Coordinates of C-alpha atoms and ligand atoms in Angstrom, one line a residue:
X1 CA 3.3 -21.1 39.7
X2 CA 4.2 -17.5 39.6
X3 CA 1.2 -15.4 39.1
X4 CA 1.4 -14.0 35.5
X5 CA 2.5 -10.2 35.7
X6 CA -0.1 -7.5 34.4
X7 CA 0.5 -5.6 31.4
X8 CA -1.5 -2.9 29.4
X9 CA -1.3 -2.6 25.7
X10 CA -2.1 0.3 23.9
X11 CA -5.7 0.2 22.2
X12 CA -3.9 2.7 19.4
X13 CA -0.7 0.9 18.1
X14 CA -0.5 -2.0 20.3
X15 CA 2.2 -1.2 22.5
X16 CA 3.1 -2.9 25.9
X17 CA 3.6 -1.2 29.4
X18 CA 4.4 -2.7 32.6
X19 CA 2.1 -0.1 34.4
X20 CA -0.9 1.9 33.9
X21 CA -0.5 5.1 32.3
X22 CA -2.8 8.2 31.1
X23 CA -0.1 8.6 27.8
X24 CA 0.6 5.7 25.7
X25 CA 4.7 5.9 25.9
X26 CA 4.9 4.5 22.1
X27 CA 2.8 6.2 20.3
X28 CA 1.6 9.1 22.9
X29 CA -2.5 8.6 22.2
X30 CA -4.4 9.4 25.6
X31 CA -6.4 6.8 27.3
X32 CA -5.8 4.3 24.7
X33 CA -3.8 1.7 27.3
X34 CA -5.9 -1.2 28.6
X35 CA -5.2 -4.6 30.9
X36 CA -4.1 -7.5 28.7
X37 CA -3.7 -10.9 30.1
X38 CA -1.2 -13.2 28.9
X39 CA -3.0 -16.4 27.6
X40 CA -0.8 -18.7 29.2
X41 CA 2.9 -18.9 31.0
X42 CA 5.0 -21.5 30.7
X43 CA 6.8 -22.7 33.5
X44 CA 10.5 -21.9 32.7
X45 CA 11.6 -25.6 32.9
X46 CA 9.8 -28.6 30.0
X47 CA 8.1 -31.1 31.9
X48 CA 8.2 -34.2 29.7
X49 CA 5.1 -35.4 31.6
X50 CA 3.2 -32.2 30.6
X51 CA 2.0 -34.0 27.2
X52 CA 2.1 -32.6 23.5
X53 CA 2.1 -34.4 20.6
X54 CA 4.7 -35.0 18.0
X55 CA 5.5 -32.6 15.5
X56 CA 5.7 -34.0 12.2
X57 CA 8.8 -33.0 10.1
X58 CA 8.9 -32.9 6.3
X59 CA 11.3 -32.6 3.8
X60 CA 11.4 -28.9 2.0
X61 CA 11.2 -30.4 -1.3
X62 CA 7.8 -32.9 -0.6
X63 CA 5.8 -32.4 -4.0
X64 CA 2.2 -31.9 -4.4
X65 CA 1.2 -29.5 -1.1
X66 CA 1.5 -26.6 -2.9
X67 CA -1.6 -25.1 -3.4
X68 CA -2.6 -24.1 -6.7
X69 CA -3.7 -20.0 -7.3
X70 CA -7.4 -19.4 -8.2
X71 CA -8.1 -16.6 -10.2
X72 CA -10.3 -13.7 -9.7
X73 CA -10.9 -13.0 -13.1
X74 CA -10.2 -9.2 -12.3
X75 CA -6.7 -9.3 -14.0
X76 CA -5.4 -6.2 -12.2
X77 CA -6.3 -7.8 -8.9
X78 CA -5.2 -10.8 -9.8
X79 CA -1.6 -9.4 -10.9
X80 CA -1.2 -7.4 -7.6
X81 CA -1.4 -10.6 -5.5
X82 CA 1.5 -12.3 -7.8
X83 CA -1.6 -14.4 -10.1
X84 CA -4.6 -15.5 -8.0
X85 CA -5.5 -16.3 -4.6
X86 CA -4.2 -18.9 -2.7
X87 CA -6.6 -20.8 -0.9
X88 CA -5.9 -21.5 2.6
X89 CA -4.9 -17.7 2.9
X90 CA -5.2 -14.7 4.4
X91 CA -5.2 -11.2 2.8
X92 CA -5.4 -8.3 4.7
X93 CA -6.6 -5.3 2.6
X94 CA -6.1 -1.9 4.0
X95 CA -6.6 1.6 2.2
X96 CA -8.1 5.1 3.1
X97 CA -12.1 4.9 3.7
X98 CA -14.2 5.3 0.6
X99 CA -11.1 4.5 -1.4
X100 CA -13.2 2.0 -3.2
X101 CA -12.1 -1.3 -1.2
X102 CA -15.6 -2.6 -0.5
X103 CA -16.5 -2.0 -4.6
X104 CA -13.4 -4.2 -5.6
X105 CA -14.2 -7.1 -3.1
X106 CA -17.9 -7.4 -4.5
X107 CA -16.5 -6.6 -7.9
X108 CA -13.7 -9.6 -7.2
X109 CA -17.0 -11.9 -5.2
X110 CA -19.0 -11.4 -8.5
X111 CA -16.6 -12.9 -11.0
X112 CA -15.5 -15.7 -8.5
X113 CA -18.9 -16.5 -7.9
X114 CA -20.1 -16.6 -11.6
X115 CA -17.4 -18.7 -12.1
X116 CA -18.7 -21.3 -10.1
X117 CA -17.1 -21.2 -7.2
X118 CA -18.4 -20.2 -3.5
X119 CA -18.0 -17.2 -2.4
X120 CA -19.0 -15.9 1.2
X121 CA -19.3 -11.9 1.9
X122 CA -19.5 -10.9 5.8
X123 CA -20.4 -7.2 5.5
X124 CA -20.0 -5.9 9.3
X125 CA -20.3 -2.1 8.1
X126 CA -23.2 -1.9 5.8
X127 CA -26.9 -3.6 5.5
X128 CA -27.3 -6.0 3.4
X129 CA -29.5 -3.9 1.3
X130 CA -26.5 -1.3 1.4
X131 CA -24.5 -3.9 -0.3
X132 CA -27.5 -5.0 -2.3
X133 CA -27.8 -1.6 -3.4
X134 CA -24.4 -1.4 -4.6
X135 CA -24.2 -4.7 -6.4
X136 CA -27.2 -3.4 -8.5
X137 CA -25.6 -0.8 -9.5
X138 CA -22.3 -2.2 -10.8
X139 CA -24.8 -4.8 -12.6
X140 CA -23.4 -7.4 -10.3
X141 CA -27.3 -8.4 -8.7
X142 CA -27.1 -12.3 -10.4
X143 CA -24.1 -13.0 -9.2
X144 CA -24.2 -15.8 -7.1
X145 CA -22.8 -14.5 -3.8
X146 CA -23.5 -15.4 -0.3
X147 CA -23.9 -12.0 1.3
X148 CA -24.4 -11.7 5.5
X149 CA -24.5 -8.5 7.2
X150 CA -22.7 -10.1 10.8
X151 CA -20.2 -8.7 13.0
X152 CA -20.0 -12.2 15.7
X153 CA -17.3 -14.0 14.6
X154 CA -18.6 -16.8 16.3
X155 CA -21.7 -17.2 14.5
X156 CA -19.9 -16.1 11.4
X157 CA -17.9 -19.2 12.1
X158 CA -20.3 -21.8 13.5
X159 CA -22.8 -20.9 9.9
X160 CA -19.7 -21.6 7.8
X161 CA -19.4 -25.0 9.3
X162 CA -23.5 -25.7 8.2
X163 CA -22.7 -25.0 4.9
X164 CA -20.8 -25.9 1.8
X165 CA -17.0 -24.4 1.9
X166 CA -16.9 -21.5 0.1
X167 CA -13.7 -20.9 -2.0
X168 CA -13.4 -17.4 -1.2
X169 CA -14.6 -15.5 2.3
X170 CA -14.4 -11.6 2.3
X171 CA -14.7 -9.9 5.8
X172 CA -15.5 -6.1 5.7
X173 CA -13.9 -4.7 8.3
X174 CA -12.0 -6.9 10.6
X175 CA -12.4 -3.6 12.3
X176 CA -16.3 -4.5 13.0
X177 CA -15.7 -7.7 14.2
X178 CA -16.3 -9.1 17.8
X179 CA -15.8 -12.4 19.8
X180 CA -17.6 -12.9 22.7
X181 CA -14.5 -15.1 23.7
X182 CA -12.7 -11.4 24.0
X183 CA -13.1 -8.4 26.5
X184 CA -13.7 -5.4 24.7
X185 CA -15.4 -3.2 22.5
X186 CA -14.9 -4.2 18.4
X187 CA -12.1 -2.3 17.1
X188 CA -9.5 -2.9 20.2
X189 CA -6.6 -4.1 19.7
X190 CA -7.2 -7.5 21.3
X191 CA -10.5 -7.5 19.5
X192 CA -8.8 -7.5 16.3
X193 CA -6.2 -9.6 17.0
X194 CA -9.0 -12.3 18.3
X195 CA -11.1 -12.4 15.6
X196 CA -8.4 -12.4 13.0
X197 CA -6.8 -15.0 14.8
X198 CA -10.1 -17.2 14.5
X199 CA -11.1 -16.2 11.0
X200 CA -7.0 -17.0 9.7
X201 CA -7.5 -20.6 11.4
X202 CA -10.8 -21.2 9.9
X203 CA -9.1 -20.3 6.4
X204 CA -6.6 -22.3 6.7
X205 CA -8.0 -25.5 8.2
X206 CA -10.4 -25.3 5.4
X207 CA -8.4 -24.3 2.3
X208 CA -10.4 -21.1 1.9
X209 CA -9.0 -17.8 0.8
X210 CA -9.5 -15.0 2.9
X211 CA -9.9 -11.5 2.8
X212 CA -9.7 -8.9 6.1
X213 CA -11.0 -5.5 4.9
X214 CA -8.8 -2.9 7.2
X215 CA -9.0 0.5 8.0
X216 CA -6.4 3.0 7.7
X217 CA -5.8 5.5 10.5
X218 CA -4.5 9.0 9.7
X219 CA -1.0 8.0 9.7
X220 CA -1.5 5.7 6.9
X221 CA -0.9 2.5 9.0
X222 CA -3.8 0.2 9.2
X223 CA -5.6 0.5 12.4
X224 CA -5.1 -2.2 15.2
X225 CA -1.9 -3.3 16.2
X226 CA 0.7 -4.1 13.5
X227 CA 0.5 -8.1 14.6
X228 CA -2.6 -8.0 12.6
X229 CA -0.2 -7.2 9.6
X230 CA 2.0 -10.5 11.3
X231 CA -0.5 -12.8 10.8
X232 CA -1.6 -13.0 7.4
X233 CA 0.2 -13.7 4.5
X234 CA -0.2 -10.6 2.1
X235 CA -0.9 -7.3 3.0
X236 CA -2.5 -5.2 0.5
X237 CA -3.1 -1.4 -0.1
X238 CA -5.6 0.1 -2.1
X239 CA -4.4 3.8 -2.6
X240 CA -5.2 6.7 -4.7
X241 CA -6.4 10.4 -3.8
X242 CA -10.6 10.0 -3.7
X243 CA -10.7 13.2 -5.8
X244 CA -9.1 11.6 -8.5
X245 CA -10.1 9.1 -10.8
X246 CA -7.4 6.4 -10.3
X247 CA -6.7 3.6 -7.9
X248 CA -3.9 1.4 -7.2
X249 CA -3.6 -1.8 -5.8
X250 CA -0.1 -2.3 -4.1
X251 CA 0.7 -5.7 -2.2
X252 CA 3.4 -4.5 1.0
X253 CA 4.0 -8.1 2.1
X254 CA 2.9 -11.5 -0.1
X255 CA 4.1 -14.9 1.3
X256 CA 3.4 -16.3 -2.5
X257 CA 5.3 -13.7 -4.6
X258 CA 6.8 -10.8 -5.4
X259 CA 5.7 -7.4 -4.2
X260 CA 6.2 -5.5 -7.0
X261 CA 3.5 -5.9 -9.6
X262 CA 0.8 -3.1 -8.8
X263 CA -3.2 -3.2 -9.6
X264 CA -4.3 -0.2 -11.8
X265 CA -7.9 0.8 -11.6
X266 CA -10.2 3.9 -12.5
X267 CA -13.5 4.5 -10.4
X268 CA -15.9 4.7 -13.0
X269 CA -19.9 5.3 -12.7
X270 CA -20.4 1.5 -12.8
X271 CA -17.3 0.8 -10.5
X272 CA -13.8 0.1 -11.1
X273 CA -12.5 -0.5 -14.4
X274 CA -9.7 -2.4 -14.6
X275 CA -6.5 -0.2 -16.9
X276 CA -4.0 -2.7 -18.7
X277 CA -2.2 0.0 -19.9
X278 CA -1.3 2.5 -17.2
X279 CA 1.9 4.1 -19.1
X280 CA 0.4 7.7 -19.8
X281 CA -2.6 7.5 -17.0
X282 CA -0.2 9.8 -14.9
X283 CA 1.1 12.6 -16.9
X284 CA -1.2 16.1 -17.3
X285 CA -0.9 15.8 -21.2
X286 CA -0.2 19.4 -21.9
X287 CA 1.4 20.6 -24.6
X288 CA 3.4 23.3 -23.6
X289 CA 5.6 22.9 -20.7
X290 CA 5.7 24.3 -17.2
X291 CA 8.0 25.6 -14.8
X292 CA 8.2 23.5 -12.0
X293 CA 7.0 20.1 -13.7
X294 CA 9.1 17.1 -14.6
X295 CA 8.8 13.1 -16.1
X296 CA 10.1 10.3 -13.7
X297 CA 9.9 6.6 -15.9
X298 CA 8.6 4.9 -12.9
X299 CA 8.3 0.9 -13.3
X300 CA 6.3 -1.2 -11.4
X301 CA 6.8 -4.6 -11.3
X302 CA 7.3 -5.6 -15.5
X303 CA 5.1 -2.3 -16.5
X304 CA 7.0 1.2 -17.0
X305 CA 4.2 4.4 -15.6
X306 CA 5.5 8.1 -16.9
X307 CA 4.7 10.0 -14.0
X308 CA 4.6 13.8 -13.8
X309 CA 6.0 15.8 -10.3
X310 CA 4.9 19.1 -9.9
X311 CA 6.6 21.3 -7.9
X312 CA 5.8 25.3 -6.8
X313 CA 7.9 27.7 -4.7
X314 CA 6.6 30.8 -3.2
X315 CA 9.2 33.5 -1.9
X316 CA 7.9 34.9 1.0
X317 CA 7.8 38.2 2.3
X318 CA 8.2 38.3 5.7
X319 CA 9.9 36.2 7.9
X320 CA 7.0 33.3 9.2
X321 CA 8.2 29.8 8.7
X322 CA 7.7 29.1 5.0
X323 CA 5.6 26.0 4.5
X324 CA 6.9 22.8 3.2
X325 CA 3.7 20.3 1.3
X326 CA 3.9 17.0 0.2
X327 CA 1.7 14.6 -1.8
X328 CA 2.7 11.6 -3.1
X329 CA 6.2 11.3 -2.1
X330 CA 7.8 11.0 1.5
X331 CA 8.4 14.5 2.9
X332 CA 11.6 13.5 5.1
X333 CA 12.7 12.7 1.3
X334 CA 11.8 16.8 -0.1
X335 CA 13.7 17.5 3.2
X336 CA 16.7 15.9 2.2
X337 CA 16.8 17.1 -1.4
X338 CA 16.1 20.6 -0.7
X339 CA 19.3 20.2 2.0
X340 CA 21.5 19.4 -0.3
X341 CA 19.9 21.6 -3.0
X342 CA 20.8 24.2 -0.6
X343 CA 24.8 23.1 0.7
X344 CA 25.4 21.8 -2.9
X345 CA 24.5 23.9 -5.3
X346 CA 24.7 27.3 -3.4
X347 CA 20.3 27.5 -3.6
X348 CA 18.3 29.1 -1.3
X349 CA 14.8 27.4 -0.2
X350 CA 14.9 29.0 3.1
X351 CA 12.6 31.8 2.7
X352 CA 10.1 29.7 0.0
X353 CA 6.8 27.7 0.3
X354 CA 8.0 24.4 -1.1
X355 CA 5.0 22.9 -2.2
X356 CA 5.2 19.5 -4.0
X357 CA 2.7 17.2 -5.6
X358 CA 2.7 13.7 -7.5
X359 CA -0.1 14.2 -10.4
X360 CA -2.9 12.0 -10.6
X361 CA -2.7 10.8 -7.0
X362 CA 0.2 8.3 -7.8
X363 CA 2.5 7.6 -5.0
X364 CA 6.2 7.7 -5.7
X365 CA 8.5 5.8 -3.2
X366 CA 11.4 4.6 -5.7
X367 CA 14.4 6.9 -4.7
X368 CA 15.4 6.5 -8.7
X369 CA 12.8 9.8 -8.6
X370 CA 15.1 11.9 -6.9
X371 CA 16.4 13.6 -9.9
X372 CA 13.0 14.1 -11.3
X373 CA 12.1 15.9 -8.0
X374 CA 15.0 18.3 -7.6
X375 CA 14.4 18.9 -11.5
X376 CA 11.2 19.8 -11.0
X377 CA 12.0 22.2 -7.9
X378 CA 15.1 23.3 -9.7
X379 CA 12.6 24.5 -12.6
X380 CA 10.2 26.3 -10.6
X381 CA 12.7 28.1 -8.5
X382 CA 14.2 29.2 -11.9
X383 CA 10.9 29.4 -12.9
X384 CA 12.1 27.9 -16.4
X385 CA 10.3 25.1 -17.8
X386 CA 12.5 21.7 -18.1
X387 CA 13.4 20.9 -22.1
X388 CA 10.5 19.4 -23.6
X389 CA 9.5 15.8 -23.5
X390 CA 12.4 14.9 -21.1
X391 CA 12.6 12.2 -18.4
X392 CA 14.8 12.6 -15.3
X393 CA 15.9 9.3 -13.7
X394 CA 18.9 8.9 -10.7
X395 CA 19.3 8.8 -7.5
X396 CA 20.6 11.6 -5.2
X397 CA 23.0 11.2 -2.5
X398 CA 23.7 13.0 0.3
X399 CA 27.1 14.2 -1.4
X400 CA 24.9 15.8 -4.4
X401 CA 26.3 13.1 -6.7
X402 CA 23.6 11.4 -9.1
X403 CA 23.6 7.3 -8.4
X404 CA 22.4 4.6 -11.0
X405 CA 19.2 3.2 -10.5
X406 CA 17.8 -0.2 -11.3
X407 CA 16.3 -0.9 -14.8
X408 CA 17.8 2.2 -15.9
X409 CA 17.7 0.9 -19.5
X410 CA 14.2 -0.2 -20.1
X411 CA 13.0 3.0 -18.4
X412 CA 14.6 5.0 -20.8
X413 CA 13.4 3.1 -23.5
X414 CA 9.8 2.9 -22.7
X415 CA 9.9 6.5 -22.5
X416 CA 11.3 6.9 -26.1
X417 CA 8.4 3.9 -27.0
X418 CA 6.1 6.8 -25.9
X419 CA 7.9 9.5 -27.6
X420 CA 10.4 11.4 -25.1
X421 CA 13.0 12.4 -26.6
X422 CA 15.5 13.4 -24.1
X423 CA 16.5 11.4 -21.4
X424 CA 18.5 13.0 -17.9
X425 CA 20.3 10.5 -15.8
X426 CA 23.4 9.0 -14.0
X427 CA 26.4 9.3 -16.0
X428 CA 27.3 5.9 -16.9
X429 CA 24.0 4.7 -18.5
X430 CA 23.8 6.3 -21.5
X431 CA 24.4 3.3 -23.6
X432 CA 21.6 1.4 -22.6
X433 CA 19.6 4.2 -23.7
X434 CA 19.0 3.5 -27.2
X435 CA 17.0 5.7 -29.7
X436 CA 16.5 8.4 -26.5
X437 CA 19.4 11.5 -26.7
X438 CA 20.5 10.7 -23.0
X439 CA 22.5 13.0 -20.7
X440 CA 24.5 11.5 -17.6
X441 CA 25.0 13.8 -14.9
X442 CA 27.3 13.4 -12.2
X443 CA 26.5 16.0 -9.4
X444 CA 22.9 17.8 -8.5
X445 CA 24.9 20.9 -9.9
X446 CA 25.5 20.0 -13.6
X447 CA 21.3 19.2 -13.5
X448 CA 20.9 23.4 -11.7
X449 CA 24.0 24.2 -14.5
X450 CA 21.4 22.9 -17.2
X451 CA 18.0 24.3 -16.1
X452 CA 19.6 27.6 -15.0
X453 CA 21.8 28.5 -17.7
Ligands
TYD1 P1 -16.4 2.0 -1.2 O1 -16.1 0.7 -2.0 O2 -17.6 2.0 -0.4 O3 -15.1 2.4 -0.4 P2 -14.5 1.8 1.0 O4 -15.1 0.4 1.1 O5 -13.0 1.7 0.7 O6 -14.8 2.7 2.1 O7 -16.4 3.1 -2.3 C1 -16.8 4.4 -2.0 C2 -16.7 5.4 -3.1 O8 -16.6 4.9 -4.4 C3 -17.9 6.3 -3.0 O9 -17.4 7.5 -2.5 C4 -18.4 6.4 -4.4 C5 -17.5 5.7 -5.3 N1 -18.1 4.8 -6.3 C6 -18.2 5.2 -7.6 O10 -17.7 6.3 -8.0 N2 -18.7 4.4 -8.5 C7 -19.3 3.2 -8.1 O11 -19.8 2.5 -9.0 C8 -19.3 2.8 -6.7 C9 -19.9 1.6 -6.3 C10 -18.7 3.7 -5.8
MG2 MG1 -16.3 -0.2 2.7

């Protein structure tokens, strides 16, 4: 048999080379490749004598395998993963650190737990008076949860087997883990891809739901290799800016359902509290309005979410390279607008500080907000405030013409539910509008005709 060819993956995103190098050529860390050997090669021919076992086939429609959803009992969690978990499954939960993810897994153990069912915490980062600690203060200390501070997933795994099956196993990090099975310090790739590997098996053998706490690196993708992201069957992300109040729980990938329902939380004293209603959460709730400011009806999943964008533009003096600061929306996105802010509609940004912000540390990534973004820099390059209670809804091409959006109706009439009274928008949708005094638009330049004139 051939002799299986070396390769060396990148400890950083997981990509492959054929041959050492100091600079990873996929995501250009230093140092970060390491040797990876292929668990096994196939010969390129099936030998028939080589053994295997039958694989059974059954029909798509066989009844009674689906497995039924468990709830949390945390209602906003429990919405963000489509209505419960699944057992048998594995959730992978990322978000910046001290974002809150290790408070809304013992929040989520507690009520399973007290519920009666089992509930297994691995803790790999803290003590287990840490966690102890914690529990005490969100008044969660009776709650009947198995808590382990372990980072061997082998004797994680071999102490599961002793025991009664828990329901629910929460692993925090997979990041902390390690095999002894695996070369390599915790945290590698192969590391992580190892003791997921194990720990997704055990869950599913077992009809146990489970979930991978995973860190975020600086570029906002969760650390290890993206296979990680492969193997389980929803990806979560708990997001939010730590300076403010509120959290949100997004699902990026879910086997079981759709990914559009989000979680809404607010850190509190005593942990997160869960928000049913997040309509108004995300607007400043002045009275008088700004320059520079403007309403997007945002919906997510079956709820609508006012969101205000706040944008400021400093003219600059002399001739350095004017700054361009996003948060909350994608900045190749502010590029794009302000390009065709500038060829459409004849205004200048060149020599300005563009400085743009989503309030309350909400993150926008529906393009139906690109009229609500070049409103708001519209307004503050004007510096003239945006008519009072408005909302701005469309998207913008390329051509500077104002597209239809989805759901354009029930947006608008939320809005009015909450009393806006003007509506801004794509041309044709003004007669789903109903009690809102909607405007359609048809180019970026009847929206600058408006603000400026
Ligand atoms: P944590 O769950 O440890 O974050 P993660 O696991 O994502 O790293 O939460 C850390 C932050 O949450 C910490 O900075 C303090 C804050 N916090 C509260 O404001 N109230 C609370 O009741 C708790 C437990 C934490
Ligand atoms: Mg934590």
């Amino acid at each position: 048999m051939a002799k299986p060819k070396k390769r060396y993956v990148c400890q950083a995103c997981g990509g492959v080379s054929h041959r050492w190098q100091g600079q990873c050529g996929d995501c250009a860390e230093w140092n970060t490749l390491a040797e990876d050997v292929p668990a096994t090669v196939f010969s390129q021919k099936h030998d028939l004598s080589s053994g295997g076992r039958a694989v059974e086939f059954v029909d798509l429609d066989k009844p009674g395998e689906i497995p039924v959803r468990q709830k949390t009992g945390l209602a906003e969690f429990d919405r963000a993963l489509g209505g419960g978990l699944v057992p048998g499954s594995a959730i992978l939960m990322g978000g910046d650190p001290g974002i809150g993810k290790s408070t809304l897994l013992l929040q989520a153990a507690a009520r399973v737990a007290r519920e009666g069912r089992g509930v297994v915490y691995v803790s790999g980062e803290e003590a287990a008076g840490q966690v102890r600690m914690r529990a005490a203060r969100l008044g969660l200390s009776d709650a009947p949860v198995k808590l382990a501070a372990a980072t061997g997933v082998r004797d994680i795994l071999t102490t599961l087997h002793t025991m009664p099956q828990p329901s629910l196993l929460i692993i925090d990090s997979i990041q902390t883990m390690h095999s002894d099975k695996i070369e390599g310090a915790p945290g590698t790739v192969s590391q992580v891809r190892g003791c997921a590997f194990e720990l997704i098996r055990y869950a599913k053998e077992n009809g146990v739901a489970l979930v991978l706490v995973g860190h975020v690196t600086k570029d906002g993708t969760i650390a290890g290799p993206r296979v990680l992201e492969h193997m389980v069957d929803v990806v979560m992300s708990f997001e939010g800016e730590r300076s403010h109040q509120y959290r949100i729980l997004r699902a990026l990938k879910n086997r079981f359902g759709a990914v559009d329902e989000i979680g809404v939380f607010a850190m509190a004293g005593e942990g997160l509290e869960e928000v049913e209603n997040p309509s108004m959460l995300f607007l400043s709730g002045r009275e008088q309005p700004l320059a520079g400011s403007a309403v997007f009806p945002a919906i997510e999943g079956t709820r609508p979410v006012l969101v205000e964008i706040q944008a400021l533009i400093v003219r600059l003096q002399s001739g350095a390279t004017p700054r361009r600061a996003v948060v909350g929306w994608d900045s190749g996105r502010l590029a794009m607008l302000l390009a065709v802010l500038e060829s459409r509609c004849g205004l200048n940004f060149s020599s300005a500080e563009v400085y743009l912000n989503i309030a309350g540390g909400y993150r926008l990534s529906d393009p139906a907000a690109d009229l609500a973004v070049a409103a708001a820099l519209v307004s503050a390059l004007a510096d003239k405030p945006l008519p009072e209670r408005s909302v701005w809804l469309g998207e913008v091409s390329l051509a500077g013409e104002i597209r239809p959006v989805a759901h354009a109706g029930l947006r608008l009439r939320e809005a009015a539910k909450l009393g806006f009274g003007k509506g801004f928008g794509p041309r044709d949708e003004g007669k789903h509008s109903g009690s809102i005094d909607y405007a359609g638009l048809a180019q970026l330049m009847n929206l600058v005709d408006r603000v400026v004139s």
